[in-house]
XYZ file of C-alpha atoms in Angstrom:
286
model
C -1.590 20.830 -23.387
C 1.401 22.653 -21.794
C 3.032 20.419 -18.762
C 4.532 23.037 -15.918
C 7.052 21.058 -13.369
C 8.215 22.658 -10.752
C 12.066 21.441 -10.196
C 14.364 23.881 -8.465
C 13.597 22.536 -5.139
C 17.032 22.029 -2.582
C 15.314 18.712 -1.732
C 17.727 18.244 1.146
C 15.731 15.423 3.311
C 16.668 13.337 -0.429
C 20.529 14.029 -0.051
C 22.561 11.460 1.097
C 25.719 13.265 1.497
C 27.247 15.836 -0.465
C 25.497 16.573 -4.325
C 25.003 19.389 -6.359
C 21.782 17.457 -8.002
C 18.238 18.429 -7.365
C 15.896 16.291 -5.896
C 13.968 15.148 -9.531
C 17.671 13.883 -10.486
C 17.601 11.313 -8.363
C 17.727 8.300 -10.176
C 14.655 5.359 -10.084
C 16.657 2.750 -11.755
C 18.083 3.982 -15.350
C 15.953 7.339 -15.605
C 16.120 10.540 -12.867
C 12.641 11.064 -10.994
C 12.094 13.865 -13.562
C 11.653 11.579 -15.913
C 9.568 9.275 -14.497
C 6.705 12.085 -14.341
C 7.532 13.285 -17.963
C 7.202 10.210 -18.959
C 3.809 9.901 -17.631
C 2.475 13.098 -19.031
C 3.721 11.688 -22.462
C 1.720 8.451 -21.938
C -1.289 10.919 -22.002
C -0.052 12.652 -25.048
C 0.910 15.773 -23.504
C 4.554 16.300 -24.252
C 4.782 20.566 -24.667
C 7.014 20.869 -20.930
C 8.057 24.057 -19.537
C 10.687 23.049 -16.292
C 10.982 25.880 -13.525
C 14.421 25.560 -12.791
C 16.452 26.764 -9.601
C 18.587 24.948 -7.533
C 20.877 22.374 -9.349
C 19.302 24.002 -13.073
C 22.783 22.547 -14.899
C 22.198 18.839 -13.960
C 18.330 19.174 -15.493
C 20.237 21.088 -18.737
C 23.184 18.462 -19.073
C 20.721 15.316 -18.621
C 18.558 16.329 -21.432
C 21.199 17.924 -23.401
C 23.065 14.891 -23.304
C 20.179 12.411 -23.104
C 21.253 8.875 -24.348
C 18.020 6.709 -26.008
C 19.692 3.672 -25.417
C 19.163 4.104 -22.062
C 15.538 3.180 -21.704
C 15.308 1.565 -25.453
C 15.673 -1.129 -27.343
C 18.529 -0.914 -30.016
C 20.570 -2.904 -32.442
C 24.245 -2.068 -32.675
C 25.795 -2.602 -35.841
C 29.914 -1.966 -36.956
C 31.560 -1.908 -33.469
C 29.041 1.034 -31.572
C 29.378 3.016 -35.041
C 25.824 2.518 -36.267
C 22.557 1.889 -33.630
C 19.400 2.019 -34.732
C 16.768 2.212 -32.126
C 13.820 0.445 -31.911
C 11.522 2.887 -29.692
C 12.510 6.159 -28.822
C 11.189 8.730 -25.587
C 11.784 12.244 -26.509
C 12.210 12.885 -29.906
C 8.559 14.446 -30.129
C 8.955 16.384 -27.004
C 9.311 20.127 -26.675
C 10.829 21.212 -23.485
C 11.291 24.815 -21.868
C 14.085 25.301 -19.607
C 13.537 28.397 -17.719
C 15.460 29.797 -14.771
C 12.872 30.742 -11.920
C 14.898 31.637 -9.237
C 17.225 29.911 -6.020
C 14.958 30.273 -3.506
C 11.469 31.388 -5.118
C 8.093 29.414 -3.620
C 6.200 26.986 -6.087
C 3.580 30.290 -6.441
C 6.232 32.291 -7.654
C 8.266 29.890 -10.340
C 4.575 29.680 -11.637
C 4.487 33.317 -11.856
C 7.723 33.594 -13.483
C 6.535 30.986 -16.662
C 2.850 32.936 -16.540
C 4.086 34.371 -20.555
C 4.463 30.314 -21.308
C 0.827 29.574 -20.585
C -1.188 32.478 -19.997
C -2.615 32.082 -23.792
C -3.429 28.575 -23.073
C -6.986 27.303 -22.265
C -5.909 24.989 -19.774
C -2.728 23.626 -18.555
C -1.567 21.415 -16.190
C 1.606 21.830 -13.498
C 3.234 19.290 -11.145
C 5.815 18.683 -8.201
C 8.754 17.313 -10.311
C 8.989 13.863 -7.745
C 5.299 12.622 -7.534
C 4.642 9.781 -9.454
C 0.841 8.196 -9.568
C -1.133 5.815 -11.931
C -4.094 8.048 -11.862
C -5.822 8.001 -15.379
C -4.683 11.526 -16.210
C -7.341 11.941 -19.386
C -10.412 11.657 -16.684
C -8.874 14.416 -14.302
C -8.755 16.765 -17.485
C -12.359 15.616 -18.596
C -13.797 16.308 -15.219
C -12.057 19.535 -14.866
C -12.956 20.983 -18.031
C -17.302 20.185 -16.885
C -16.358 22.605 -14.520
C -15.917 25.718 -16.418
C -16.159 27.861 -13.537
C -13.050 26.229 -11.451
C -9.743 28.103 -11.751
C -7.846 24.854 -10.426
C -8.175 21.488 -9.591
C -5.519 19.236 -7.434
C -5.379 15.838 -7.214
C -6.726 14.441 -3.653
C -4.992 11.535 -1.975
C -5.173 9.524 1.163
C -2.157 10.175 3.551
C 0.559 7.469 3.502
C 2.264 8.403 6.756
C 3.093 4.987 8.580
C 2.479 7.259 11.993
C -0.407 6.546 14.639
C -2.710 9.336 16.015
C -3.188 9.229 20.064
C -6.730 10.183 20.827
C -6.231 11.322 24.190
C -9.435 12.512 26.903
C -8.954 15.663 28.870
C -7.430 13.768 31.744
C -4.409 12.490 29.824
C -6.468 8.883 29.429
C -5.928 7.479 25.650
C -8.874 6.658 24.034
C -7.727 5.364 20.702
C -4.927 4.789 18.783
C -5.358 4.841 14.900
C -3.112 4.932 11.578
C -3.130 8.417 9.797
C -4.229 5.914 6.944
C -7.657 5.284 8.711
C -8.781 8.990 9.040
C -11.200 10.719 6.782
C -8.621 13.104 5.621
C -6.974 13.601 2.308
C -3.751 15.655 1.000
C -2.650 17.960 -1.818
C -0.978 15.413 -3.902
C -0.201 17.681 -7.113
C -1.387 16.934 -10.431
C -3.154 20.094 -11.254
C -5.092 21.265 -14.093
C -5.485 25.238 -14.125
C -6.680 27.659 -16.308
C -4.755 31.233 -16.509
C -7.420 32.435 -13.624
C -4.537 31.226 -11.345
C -2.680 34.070 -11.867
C -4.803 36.574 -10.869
C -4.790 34.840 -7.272
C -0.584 34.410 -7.071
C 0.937 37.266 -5.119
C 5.165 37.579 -5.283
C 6.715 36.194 -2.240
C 3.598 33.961 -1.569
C 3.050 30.696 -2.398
C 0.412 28.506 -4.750
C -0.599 26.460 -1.526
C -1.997 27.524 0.194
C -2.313 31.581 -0.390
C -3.738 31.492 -3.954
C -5.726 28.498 -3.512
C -7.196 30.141 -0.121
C -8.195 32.864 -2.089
C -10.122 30.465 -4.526
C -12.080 28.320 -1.717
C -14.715 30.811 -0.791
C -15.452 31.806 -4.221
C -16.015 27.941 -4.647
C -13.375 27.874 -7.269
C -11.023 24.717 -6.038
C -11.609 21.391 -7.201
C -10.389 18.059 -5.442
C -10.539 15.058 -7.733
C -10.031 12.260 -4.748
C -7.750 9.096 -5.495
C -6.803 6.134 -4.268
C -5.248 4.673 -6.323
C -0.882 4.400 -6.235
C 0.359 7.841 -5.449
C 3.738 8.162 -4.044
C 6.021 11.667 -3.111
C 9.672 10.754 -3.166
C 10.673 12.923 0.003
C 12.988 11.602 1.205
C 16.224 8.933 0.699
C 13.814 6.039 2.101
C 11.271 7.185 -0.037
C 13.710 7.059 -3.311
C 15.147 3.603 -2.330
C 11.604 2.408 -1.880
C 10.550 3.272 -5.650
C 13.981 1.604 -6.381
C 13.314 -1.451 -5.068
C 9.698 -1.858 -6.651
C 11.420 -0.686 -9.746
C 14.133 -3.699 -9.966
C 11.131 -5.880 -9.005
C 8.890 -4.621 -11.723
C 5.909 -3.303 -9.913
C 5.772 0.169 -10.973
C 2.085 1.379 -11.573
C 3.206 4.819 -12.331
C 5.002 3.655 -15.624
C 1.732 3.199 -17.880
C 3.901 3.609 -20.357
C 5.693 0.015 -19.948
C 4.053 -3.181 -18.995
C 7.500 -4.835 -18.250
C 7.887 -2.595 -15.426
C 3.869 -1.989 -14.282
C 3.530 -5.104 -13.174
C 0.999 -5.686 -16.268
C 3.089 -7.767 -18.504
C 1.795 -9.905 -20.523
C 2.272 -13.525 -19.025
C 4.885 -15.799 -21.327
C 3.488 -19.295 -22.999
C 4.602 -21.292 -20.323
C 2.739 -19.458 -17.577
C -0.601 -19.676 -19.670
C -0.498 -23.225 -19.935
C -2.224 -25.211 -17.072
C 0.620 -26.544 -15.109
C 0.366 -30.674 -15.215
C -0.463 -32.718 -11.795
C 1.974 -34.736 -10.836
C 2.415 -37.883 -8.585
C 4.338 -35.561 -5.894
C 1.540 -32.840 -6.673
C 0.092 -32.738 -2.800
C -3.439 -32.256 -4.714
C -2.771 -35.970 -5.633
C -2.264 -37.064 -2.207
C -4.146 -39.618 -0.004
């Protein structure tokens, strides 16, 4: 199934000074955010990706152009660097579209301008190019497919804003206080699966969300697939350094892919044998 990621973004609350890169180049430790997500659609098998490109298109073309294995692989080296031989490779079975879609063109319209890509496909899915998730991909598809009537589906997550909400009473009194976290809401958190239906609803110089998908809801043609589980939209710098940090400390649930970096590793001999009570051993004491 065809894998649409929408990456020509300016992403300027991710800049930390001056950079010509686009927001899915910024780097969680050795790979760009890009990455990360095409990584994750590979996990599921689905490796066919066509990138919208816009702002900062060269950095996306040079990284993959010049894409070094040995990066995110295991290798021998053998006669000084003159002969490696790698033990895993990422990309060698992927196909990957690089298509200009404009400087400034909405989400609705880079989708419109990749329509002859995937208008012949049955489904497809499309993404934000720096949202990464551990949602089981394979069950969104299988749930969107019972639904042969739905034109698009979105994945639906709870909102991860550290902000409070004031309840306040018509005299200015405040009534509650309560983390955006505790209310019944939930946001667009990507992760669609579409069928070519979608472009019948895209109009140019509107967007995907909400204009097409408004034009779905009252024809009750707009699924949510709610989840809870680890979603996270690299927004912003503190955002990016976030991800970095659980990347150097190994808890990544949005890399499937690796259990060295999920926090799923197997444990090592030493940690599966019962640890020995000793005479210090507080347990032994009094």
């Amino acid at each position: 199934m065809k894998v649409v990621l929408f990456c020509g973004g300016l992403g300027m609350r991710m800049r930390e000074g001056p950079t010509s890169a686009p927001k899915p180049m910024n780097m969680i430790g050795d790979r760009p955010l890009l990455w990360h997500v095409m990584r994750y659609y590979a996990h599921f098998g689905h490796k066919d990706f066509v990138l919208c490109l816009g702002y900062g298109a060269a950095a996306v073309k040079d990284y993959f152009i010049n894409y070094d294995e040995t990066q995110s692989n295991d290798f021998t080296m053998a006669g000084g660097s003159r002969s490696i031989e790698l033990h895993s490779t990422d990309i060698d079975d992927w196909n990957i579209s690089f298509i200009d879609t404009g400087l400034n063109s909405s989400i609705g319209e880079r989708l419109m301008r990749v329509r002859h890509l995937v208008q012949d496909e049955e489904m497809f899915l499309a993404n934000y190019a720096d949202t990464l998730t551990d949602a089981p991909l394979d069950e969104l598809i299988e749930r969107f497919e019972q639904s042969p009537d739905a034109v698009a589906s979105m994945l639906a997550v709870p909102p991860v804003s550290t902000h409070h909400v004031v309840e306040i009473a018509e005299n200015g009194e405040v009534t509650g206080v309560r983390a955006v976290t505790e209310l019944m809401q939930y946001e667009n958190g990507g992760y669609f699966v579409m069928r070519p239906g979608i472009f019948d609803e895209l109009r140019p110089g509107e967007d995907m969300v909400p204009h097409a998908f408004d034009r779905l809801i009252p024809r009750r043609r707009l699924l949510a697939q709610r989840y809870e589980g680890f979603w996270r939209a690299a927004d912003t710098f503190k955002d990016r350094a976030e991800l970095e940090d659980m990347y150097h400390r190994g808890q990544c649930p949005w890399m499937l892919w690796d259990p060295h970096h999920n926090g799923k590793a197997p444990l090592t001999v030493s940690e599966l044998v019962p640890k020995q009570p000793t005479a210090a051993d507080p347990a032994l004491a009094g």
